[in-house]
mmCIF file of C-alpha atoms in Angstrom:
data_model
loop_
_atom_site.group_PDB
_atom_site.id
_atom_site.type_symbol
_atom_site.label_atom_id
_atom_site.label_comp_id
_atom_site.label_asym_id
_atom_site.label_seq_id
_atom_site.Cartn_x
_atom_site.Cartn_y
_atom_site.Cartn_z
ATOM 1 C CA UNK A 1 87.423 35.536 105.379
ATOM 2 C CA UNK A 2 89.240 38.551 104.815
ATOM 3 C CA UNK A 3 88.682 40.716 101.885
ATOM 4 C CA UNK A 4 89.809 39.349 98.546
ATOM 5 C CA UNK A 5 89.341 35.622 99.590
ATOM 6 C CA UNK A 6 86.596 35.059 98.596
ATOM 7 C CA UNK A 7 85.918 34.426 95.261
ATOM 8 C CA UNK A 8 83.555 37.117 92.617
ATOM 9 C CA UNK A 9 81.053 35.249 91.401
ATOM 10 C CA UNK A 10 81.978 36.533 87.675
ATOM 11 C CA UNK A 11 85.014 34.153 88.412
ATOM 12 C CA UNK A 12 83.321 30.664 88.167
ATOM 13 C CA UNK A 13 82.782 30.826 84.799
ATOM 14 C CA UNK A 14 85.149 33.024 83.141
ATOM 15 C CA UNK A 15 84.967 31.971 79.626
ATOM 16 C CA UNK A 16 81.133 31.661 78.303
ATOM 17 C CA UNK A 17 81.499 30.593 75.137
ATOM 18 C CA UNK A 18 79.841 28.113 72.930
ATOM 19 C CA UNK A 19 83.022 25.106 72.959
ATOM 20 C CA UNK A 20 83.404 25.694 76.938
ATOM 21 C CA UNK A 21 79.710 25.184 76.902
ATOM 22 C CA UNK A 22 79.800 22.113 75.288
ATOM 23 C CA UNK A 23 82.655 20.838 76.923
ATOM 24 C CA UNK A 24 80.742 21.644 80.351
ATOM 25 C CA UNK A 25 77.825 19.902 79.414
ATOM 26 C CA UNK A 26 79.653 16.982 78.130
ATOM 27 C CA UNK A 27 81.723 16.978 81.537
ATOM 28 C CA UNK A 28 78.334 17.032 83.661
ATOM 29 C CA UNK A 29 76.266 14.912 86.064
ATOM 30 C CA UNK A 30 73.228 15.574 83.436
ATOM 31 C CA UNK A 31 75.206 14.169 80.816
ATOM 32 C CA UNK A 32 77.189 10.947 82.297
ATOM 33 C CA UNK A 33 74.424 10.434 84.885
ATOM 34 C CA UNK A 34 71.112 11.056 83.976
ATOM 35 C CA UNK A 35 71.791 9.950 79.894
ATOM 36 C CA UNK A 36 71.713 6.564 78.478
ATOM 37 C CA UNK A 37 74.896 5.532 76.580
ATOM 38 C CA UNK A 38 73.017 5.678 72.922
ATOM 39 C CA UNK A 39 71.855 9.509 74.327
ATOM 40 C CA UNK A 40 75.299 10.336 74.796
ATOM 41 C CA UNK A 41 76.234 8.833 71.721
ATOM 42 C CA UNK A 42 73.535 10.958 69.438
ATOM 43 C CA UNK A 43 74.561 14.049 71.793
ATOM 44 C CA UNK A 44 78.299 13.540 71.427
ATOM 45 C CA UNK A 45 77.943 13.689 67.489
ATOM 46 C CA UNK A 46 75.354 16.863 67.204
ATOM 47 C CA UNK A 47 77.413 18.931 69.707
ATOM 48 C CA UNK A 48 80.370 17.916 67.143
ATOM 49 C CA UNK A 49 77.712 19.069 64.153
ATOM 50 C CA UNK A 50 77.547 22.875 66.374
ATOM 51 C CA UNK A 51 80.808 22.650 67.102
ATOM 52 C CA UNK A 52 82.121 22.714 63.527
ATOM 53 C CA UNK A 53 78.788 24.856 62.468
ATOM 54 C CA UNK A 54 78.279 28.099 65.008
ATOM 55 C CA UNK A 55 81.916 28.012 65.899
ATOM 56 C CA UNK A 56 83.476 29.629 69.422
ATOM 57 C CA UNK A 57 81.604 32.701 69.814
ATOM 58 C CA UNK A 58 79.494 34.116 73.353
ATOM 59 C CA UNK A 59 76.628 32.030 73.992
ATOM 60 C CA UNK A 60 74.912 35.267 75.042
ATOM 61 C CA UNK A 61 75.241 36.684 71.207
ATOM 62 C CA UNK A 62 72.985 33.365 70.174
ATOM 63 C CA UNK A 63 69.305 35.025 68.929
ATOM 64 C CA UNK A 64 66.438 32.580 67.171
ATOM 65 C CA UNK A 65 67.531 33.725 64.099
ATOM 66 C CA UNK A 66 70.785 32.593 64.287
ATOM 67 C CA UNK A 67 69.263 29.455 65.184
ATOM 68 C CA UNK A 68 67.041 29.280 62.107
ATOM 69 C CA UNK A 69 69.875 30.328 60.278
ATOM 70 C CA UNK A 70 71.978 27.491 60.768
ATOM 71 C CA UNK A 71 69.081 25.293 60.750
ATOM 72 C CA UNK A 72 68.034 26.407 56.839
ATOM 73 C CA UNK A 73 72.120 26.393 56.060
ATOM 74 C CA UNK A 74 72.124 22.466 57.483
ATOM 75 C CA UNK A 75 68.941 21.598 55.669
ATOM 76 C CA UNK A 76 70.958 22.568 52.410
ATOM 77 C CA UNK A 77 73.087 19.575 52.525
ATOM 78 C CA UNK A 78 72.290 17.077 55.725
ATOM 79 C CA UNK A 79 69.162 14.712 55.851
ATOM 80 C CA UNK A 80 66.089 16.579 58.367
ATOM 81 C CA UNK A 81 66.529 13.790 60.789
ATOM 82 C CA UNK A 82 69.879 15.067 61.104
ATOM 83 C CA UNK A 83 69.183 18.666 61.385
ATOM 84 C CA UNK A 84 66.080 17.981 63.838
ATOM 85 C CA UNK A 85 68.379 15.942 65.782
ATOM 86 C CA UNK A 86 71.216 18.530 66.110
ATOM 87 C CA UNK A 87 68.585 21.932 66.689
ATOM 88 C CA UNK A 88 66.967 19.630 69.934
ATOM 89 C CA UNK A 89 70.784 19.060 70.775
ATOM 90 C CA UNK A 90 71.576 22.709 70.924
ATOM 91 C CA UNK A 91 67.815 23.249 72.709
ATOM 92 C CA UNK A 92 69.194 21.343 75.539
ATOM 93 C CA UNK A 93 72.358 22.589 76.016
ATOM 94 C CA UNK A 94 71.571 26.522 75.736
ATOM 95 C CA UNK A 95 68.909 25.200 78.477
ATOM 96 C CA UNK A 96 71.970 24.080 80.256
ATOM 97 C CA UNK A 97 73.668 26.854 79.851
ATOM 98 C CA UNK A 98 71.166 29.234 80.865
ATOM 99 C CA UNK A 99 71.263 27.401 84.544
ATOM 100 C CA UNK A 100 74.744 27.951 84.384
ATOM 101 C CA UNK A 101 75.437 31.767 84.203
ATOM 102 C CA UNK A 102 76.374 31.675 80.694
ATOM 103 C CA UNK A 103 74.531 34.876 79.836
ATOM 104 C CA UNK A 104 71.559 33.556 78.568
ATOM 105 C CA UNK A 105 67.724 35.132 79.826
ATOM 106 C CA UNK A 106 65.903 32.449 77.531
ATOM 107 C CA UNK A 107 66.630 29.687 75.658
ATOM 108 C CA UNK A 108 66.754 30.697 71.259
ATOM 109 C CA UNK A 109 66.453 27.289 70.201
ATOM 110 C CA UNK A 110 63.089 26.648 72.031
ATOM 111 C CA UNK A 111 60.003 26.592 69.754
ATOM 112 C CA UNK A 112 62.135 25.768 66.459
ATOM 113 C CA UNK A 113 59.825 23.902 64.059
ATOM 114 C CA UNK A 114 61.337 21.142 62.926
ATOM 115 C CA UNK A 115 62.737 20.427 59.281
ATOM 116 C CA UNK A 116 59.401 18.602 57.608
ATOM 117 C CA UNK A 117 60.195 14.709 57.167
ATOM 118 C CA UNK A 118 59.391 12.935 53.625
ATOM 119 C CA UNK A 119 56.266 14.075 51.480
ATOM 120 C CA UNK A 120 53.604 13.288 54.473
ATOM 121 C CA UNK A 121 51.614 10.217 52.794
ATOM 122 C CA UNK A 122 53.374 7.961 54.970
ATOM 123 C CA UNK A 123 54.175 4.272 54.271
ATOM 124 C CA UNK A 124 53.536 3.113 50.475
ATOM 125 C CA UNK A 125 52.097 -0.968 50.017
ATOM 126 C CA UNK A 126 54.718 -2.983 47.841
ATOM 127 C CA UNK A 127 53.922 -3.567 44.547
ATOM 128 C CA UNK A 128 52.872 -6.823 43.818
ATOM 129 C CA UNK A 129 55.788 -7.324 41.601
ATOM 130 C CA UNK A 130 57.834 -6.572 44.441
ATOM 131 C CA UNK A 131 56.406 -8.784 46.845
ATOM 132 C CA UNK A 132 57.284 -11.549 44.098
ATOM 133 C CA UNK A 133 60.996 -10.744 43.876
ATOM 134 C CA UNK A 134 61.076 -10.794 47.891
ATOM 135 C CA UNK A 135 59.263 -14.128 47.492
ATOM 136 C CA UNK A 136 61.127 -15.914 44.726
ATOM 137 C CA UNK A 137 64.763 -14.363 45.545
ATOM 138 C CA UNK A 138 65.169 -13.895 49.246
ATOM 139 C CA UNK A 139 67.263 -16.260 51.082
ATOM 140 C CA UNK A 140 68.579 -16.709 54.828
ATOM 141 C CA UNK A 141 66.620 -14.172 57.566
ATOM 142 C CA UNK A 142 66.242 -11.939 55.122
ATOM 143 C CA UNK A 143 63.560 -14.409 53.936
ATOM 144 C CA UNK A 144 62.355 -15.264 57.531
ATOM 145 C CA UNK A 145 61.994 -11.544 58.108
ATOM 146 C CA UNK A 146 59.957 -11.241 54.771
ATOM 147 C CA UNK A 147 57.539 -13.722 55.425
ATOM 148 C CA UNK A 148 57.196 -12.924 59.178
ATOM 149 C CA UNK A 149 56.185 -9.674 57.977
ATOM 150 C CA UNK A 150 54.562 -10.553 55.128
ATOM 151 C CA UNK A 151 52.112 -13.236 56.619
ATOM 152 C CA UNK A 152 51.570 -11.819 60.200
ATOM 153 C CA UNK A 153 50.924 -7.897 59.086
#
């Protein structure tokens, strides 16, 4: 090689932001190869959700409280399964990114706690007034399904 042909290793990735991030990942082996189709599916839609929420800045300006930050903003209006859902997303891809030179030492999303689910106690038992308007009033496999359940625990 003579001098100049080669190429500077700052080259291969010369934009390292958050959208040519995404698009990377979305365009990788990881991705098409190594996710099931219903993966990719939930994937696709939260890197839309941090798409349209941390918008196109440096990957290497993202800090954990950032990530909280958008986390507590999302909690404000989206269900936590949602925001859980989309903080893992972004957990996975700054990993990805961080194998890929885009400026990142550690991963901020790592160690998140998640948004808390529903009041903790669980499952509630039907009422038995309930049970009686699933008995009386249910019809096709909705009834099937009742009674399946219903009978077999």
């Amino acid at each position: 090689f003579e001098r100049g042909d080669v190429p500077i290793l700052s080259d291969a990735v010369p934009k390292k932001s958050l959208h040519t991030l995404i698009d990377d990942f979305l365009g990788s082996a990881e991705f098409n190869q190594e996710l099931g189709a219903r993966t990719q599916e939930q994937y696709a839609t939260a890197l839309a959700d941090i798409k349209a929420k941390l918008g196109d800045g440096a990957v290497k300006d993202i800090g954990r409280p950032d990530v909280l930050f958008i986390r507590d903003k999302m909690a404000k209006t989206w269900a936590p399964s949602r925001v859980n859902r989309t903080v893992k997303t972004l957990r996975r891809l700054l990993s990805f990114g961080i194998d890929r030179g885009y400026g990142l030492t550690h991963n901020p999303a790592a160690k998140i706690p998640k948004i808390r689910q529903g009041d903790g106690s669980g499952w509630k038992p039907w009422e038995p007034e309930a049970i009686q308007v699933a008995m009386s009033d249910s019809v096709g496999i909705a009834r099937t399904a009742f009674y399946l359940a219903y009978f077999t625990g």
